[in-house]
Amino acid sequence: VRILHNESKITFTSKGAVKLLNAETKDLVERKIDFSNAAVIRPFGNGIKVGKDAYSANSIRILPYPGTTLGVNGRSYRGEIDIINTGKSLDVINRLELEDHLKGVLPREINNLWPFSMLKAQAIASRSYAVAQALRRKSKKYDLTADTYSQVYGGKSDERWRSSRAVD
């Protein structure tokens, strides 16, 4: 899911340790880093600058260790984060399982207090739509966007227990 597009900088945090990979080559860049103190990430020539450290990769993948929560611009996300230097800006992609994606979609698409059967019906419709979009966008680096062009997605920050139960 592309969660940010054409950003001049982002603020990244993690509650726990993460690994950094070159997203294109899958080479390990950093083995274990903790971003409990926020790091500003910016495009840097043909690479990416994370805090004071510059990496020559056009895209980096942030992989959380078990139990680690990732944060981008103050929002929490499940899964992995790809940061891509698009030239003069950054795109941020949240890589995660479909079911986890839906848990961040339902509370943004419908009222969480509606009847439980409605939440389940929306989960089915959202799942079908997400799969159809993924099949259409095989050539892109992401399947969906986090806005009204696809499905409004708020990440782990927006998850609610009722809608998550409906997804499950």
mmCIF file of C-alpha atoms in Angstrom:
data_model
loop_
_atom_site.group_PDB
_atom_site.id
_atom_site.type_symbol
_atom_site.label_atom_id
_atom_site.label_comp_id
_atom_site.label_asym_id
_atom_site.label_seq_id
_atom_site.Cartn_x
_atom_site.Cartn_y
_atom_site.Cartn_z
ATOM 1 C CA VAL A 1 0.000 0.000 0.000
ATOM 2 C CA ARG A 2 1.500 3.345 -0.985
ATOM 3 C CA ILE A 3 0.883 5.396 2.153
ATOM 4 C CA LEU A 4 2.807 8.549 1.153
ATOM 5 C CA HIS A 5 3.661 10.060 -2.223
ATOM 6 C CA ASN A 6 6.062 12.870 -3.242
ATOM 7 C CA GLU A 7 7.203 13.646 0.293
ATOM 8 C CA SER A 8 10.260 15.863 0.783
ATOM 9 C CA LYS A 9 10.949 14.140 4.127
ATOM 10 C CA ILE A 10 9.341 11.708 6.529
ATOM 11 C CA THR A 11 9.738 11.026 10.231
ATOM 12 C CA PHE A 12 10.326 7.383 11.091
ATOM 13 C CA THR A 13 10.123 5.684 14.479
ATOM 14 C CA SER A 14 10.169 2.123 15.739
ATOM 15 C CA LYS A 15 9.205 0.632 19.056
ATOM 16 C CA GLY A 16 11.864 -2.057 18.911
ATOM 17 C CA ALA A 17 14.689 -3.033 16.603
ATOM 18 C CA VAL A 18 14.625 -3.114 12.800
ATOM 19 C CA LYS A 19 16.870 -4.226 9.914
ATOM 20 C CA LEU A 20 17.540 -2.113 6.849
ATOM 21 C CA LEU A 21 17.849 -3.768 3.434
ATOM 22 C CA ASN A 22 18.553 -2.425 -0.004
ATOM 23 C CA ALA A 23 15.034 -3.059 -1.370
ATOM 24 C CA GLU A 24 16.309 -3.709 -4.914
ATOM 25 C CA THR A 25 19.218 -6.066 -4.211
ATOM 26 C CA LYS A 26 17.931 -7.417 -0.852
ATOM 27 C CA ASP A 27 21.441 -6.825 0.594
ATOM 28 C CA LEU A 28 21.589 -6.139 4.316
ATOM 29 C CA VAL A 29 22.469 -2.492 4.979
ATOM 30 C CA GLU A 30 22.101 -2.360 8.789
ATOM 31 C CA ARG A 31 21.616 -5.378 11.040
ATOM 32 C CA LYS A 32 19.937 -3.910 14.104
ATOM 33 C CA ILE A 33 18.816 -0.321 14.628
ATOM 34 C CA ASP A 34 16.354 1.144 17.106
ATOM 35 C CA PHE A 35 14.494 4.258 16.002
ATOM 36 C CA SER A 36 12.816 4.992 19.339
ATOM 37 C CA ASN A 37 14.185 8.504 18.835
ATOM 38 C CA ALA A 38 12.601 9.652 15.586
ATOM 39 C CA ALA A 39 14.789 9.816 12.484
ATOM 40 C CA VAL A 40 14.131 12.178 9.602
ATOM 41 C CA ILE A 41 14.452 10.437 6.229
ATOM 42 C CA ARG A 42 15.112 12.463 3.062
ATOM 43 C CA PRO A 43 16.115 11.837 -0.543
ATOM 44 C CA PHE A 44 19.862 12.267 -0.984
ATOM 45 C CA GLY A 45 21.209 12.332 -4.564
ATOM 46 C CA ASN A 46 20.693 8.780 -5.833
ATOM 47 C CA GLY A 47 20.182 7.476 -2.328
ATOM 48 C CA ILE A 48 18.392 7.993 0.940
ATOM 49 C CA LYS A 49 19.530 9.794 4.057
ATOM 50 C CA VAL A 50 18.305 8.316 7.354
ATOM 51 C CA GLY A 51 19.118 10.754 10.120
ATOM 52 C CA LYS A 52 22.840 11.445 9.690
ATOM 53 C CA ASP A 53 23.554 8.254 7.717
ATOM 54 C CA ALA A 54 23.403 8.258 3.906
ATOM 55 C CA TYR A 55 22.775 5.078 1.892
ATOM 56 C CA SER A 56 23.461 4.723 -1.823
ATOM 57 C CA ALA A 57 20.323 2.621 -2.401
ATOM 58 C CA ASN A 58 17.397 4.191 -4.297
ATOM 59 C CA SER A 59 15.055 2.279 -2.037
ATOM 60 C CA ILE A 60 15.413 0.786 1.411
ATOM 61 C CA ARG A 61 13.207 -1.754 3.150
ATOM 62 C CA ILE A 62 12.698 -1.535 6.886
ATOM 63 C CA LEU A 63 12.075 -4.961 8.405
ATOM 64 C CA PRO A 64 10.876 -5.085 12.012
ATOM 65 C CA TYR A 65 12.097 -7.692 14.473
ATOM 66 C CA PRO A 66 9.246 -9.605 16.159
ATOM 67 C CA GLY A 67 7.171 -7.381 18.427
ATOM 68 C CA THR A 68 8.383 -4.153 16.818
ATOM 69 C CA THR A 69 5.904 -1.485 15.742
ATOM 70 C CA LEU A 70 6.830 0.871 12.893
ATOM 71 C CA GLY A 71 5.835 4.517 12.759
ATOM 72 C CA VAL A 72 5.728 6.926 9.822
ATOM 73 C CA ASN A 73 4.819 10.572 10.410
ATOM 74 C CA GLY A 74 3.176 9.717 13.715
ATOM 75 C CA ARG A 75 1.072 6.764 12.482
ATOM 76 C CA SER A 76 1.704 3.098 13.395
ATOM 77 C CA TYR A 77 1.904 0.366 10.762
ATOM 78 C CA ARG A 78 2.131 -3.422 10.661
ATOM 79 C CA GLY A 79 4.425 -5.239 8.239
ATOM 80 C CA GLU A 80 7.418 -3.701 6.476
ATOM 81 C CA ILE A 81 8.100 -0.224 5.106
ATOM 82 C CA ASP A 82 9.765 0.559 1.756
ATOM 83 C CA ILE A 83 11.129 4.052 1.241
ATOM 84 C CA ILE A 84 11.801 4.929 -2.386
ATOM 85 C CA ASN A 85 13.772 7.887 -3.700
ATOM 86 C CA THR A 86 11.787 9.010 -6.755
ATOM 87 C CA GLY A 87 14.255 11.745 -7.699
ATOM 88 C CA LYS A 88 13.545 14.771 -5.551
ATOM 89 C CA SER A 89 11.001 13.187 -3.235
ATOM 90 C CA LEU A 90 10.088 9.994 -1.394
ATOM 91 C CA ASP A 91 7.321 7.442 -1.779
ATOM 92 C CA VAL A 92 6.542 5.238 1.216
ATOM 93 C CA ILE A 93 5.030 1.786 0.784
ATOM 94 C CA ASN A 94 3.663 -0.383 3.580
ATOM 95 C CA ARG A 95 4.165 -4.066 2.716
ATOM 96 C CA LEU A 96 1.781 -6.263 4.695
ATOM 97 C CA GLU A 97 -0.625 -9.174 4.551
ATOM 98 C CA LEU A 98 -4.074 -8.552 3.071
ATOM 99 C CA GLU A 99 -5.910 -9.337 6.317
ATOM 100 C CA ASP A 100 -3.772 -6.833 8.253
ATOM 101 C CA HIS A 101 -4.423 -4.242 5.550
ATOM 102 C CA LEU A 102 -8.180 -4.734 5.895
ATOM 103 C CA LYS A 103 -7.986 -4.124 9.648
ATOM 104 C CA GLY A 104 -6.722 -0.630 8.858
ATOM 105 C CA VAL A 105 -9.291 -0.073 6.078
ATOM 106 C CA LEU A 106 -12.638 -0.948 7.660
ATOM 107 C CA PRO A 107 -12.641 1.738 10.384
ATOM 108 C CA ARG A 108 -11.873 4.381 7.731
ATOM 109 C CA GLU A 109 -14.431 3.167 5.190
ATOM 110 C CA ILE A 110 -17.514 2.632 7.399
ATOM 111 C CA ASN A 111 -18.795 3.424 10.891
ATOM 112 C CA ASN A 112 -17.354 0.949 13.372
ATOM 113 C CA LEU A 113 -20.601 1.037 15.405
ATOM 114 C CA TRP A 114 -22.796 -0.255 12.575
ATOM 115 C CA PRO A 115 -24.264 -3.761 12.925
ATOM 116 C CA PHE A 116 -21.648 -6.504 12.994
ATOM 117 C CA SER A 117 -23.116 -8.152 9.860
ATOM 118 C CA MET A 118 -22.482 -4.867 7.982
ATOM 119 C CA LEU A 119 -18.848 -4.869 9.127
ATOM 120 C CA LYS A 120 -18.431 -8.444 7.883
ATOM 121 C CA ALA A 121 -20.047 -7.574 4.533
ATOM 122 C CA GLN A 122 -17.710 -4.573 4.161
ATOM 123 C CA ALA A 123 -14.704 -6.789 4.973
ATOM 124 C CA ILE A 124 -15.704 -9.131 2.127
ATOM 125 C CA ALA A 125 -16.223 -6.247 -0.312
ATOM 126 C CA SER A 126 -12.938 -4.573 0.702
ATOM 127 C CA ARG A 127 -11.040 -7.853 0.361
ATOM 128 C CA SER A 128 -12.464 -8.451 -3.131
ATOM 129 C CA TYR A 129 -11.623 -4.909 -4.212
ATOM 130 C CA ALA A 130 -8.063 -5.137 -2.870
ATOM 131 C CA VAL A 131 -7.417 -8.398 -4.725
ATOM 132 C CA ALA A 132 -8.829 -6.967 -7.972
ATOM 133 C CA GLN A 133 -6.593 -3.893 -7.662
ATOM 134 C CA ALA A 134 -3.535 -6.036 -6.925
ATOM 135 C CA LEU A 135 -4.149 -8.029 -10.109
ATOM 136 C CA ARG A 136 -4.465 -4.781 -12.131
ATOM 137 C CA ARG A 137 -1.259 -3.246 -10.787
ATOM 138 C CA LYS A 138 1.226 -6.083 -11.156
ATOM 139 C CA SER A 139 3.739 -3.775 -12.863
ATOM 140 C CA LYS A 140 3.758 -1.232 -10.000
ATOM 141 C CA LYS A 141 5.701 -1.383 -6.745
ATOM 142 C CA TYR A 142 2.433 -1.273 -4.799
ATOM 143 C CA ASP A 143 -1.079 -2.684 -5.148
ATOM 144 C CA LEU A 144 -3.150 0.050 -3.506
ATOM 145 C CA THR A 145 -2.940 3.620 -2.306
ATOM 146 C CA ALA A 146 -4.059 4.711 1.161
ATOM 147 C CA ASP A 147 -6.524 7.303 -0.088
ATOM 148 C CA THR A 148 -9.882 7.553 -1.843
ATOM 149 C CA TYR A 149 -8.333 6.440 -5.159
ATOM 150 C CA SER A 150 -8.151 2.922 -3.697
ATOM 151 C CA GLN A 151 -9.229 2.233 -0.137
ATOM 152 C CA VAL A 152 -8.743 4.695 2.700
ATOM 153 C CA TYR A 153 -6.155 3.021 4.924
ATOM 154 C CA GLY A 154 -4.956 4.302 8.276
ATOM 155 C CA GLY A 155 -2.609 1.516 9.323
ATOM 156 C CA LYS A 156 -2.461 0.043 12.798
ATOM 157 C CA SER A 157 -3.261 3.473 14.267
ATOM 158 C CA ASP A 158 -6.855 3.228 13.027
ATOM 159 C CA GLU A 159 -7.585 -0.407 13.883
ATOM 160 C CA ARG A 160 -10.593 -1.072 16.127
ATOM 161 C CA TRP A 161 -11.380 -4.369 17.813
ATOM 162 C CA ARG A 162 -14.917 -4.736 16.325
ATOM 163 C CA SER A 163 -13.839 -4.209 12.747
ATOM 164 C CA SER A 164 -10.721 -6.361 13.236
ATOM 165 C CA ARG A 165 -12.950 -9.122 14.549
ATOM 166 C CA ALA A 166 -15.182 -8.753 11.465
ATOM 167 C CA VAL A 167 -12.114 -9.104 9.200
ATOM 168 C CA ASP A 168 -11.004 -12.249 11.065
#
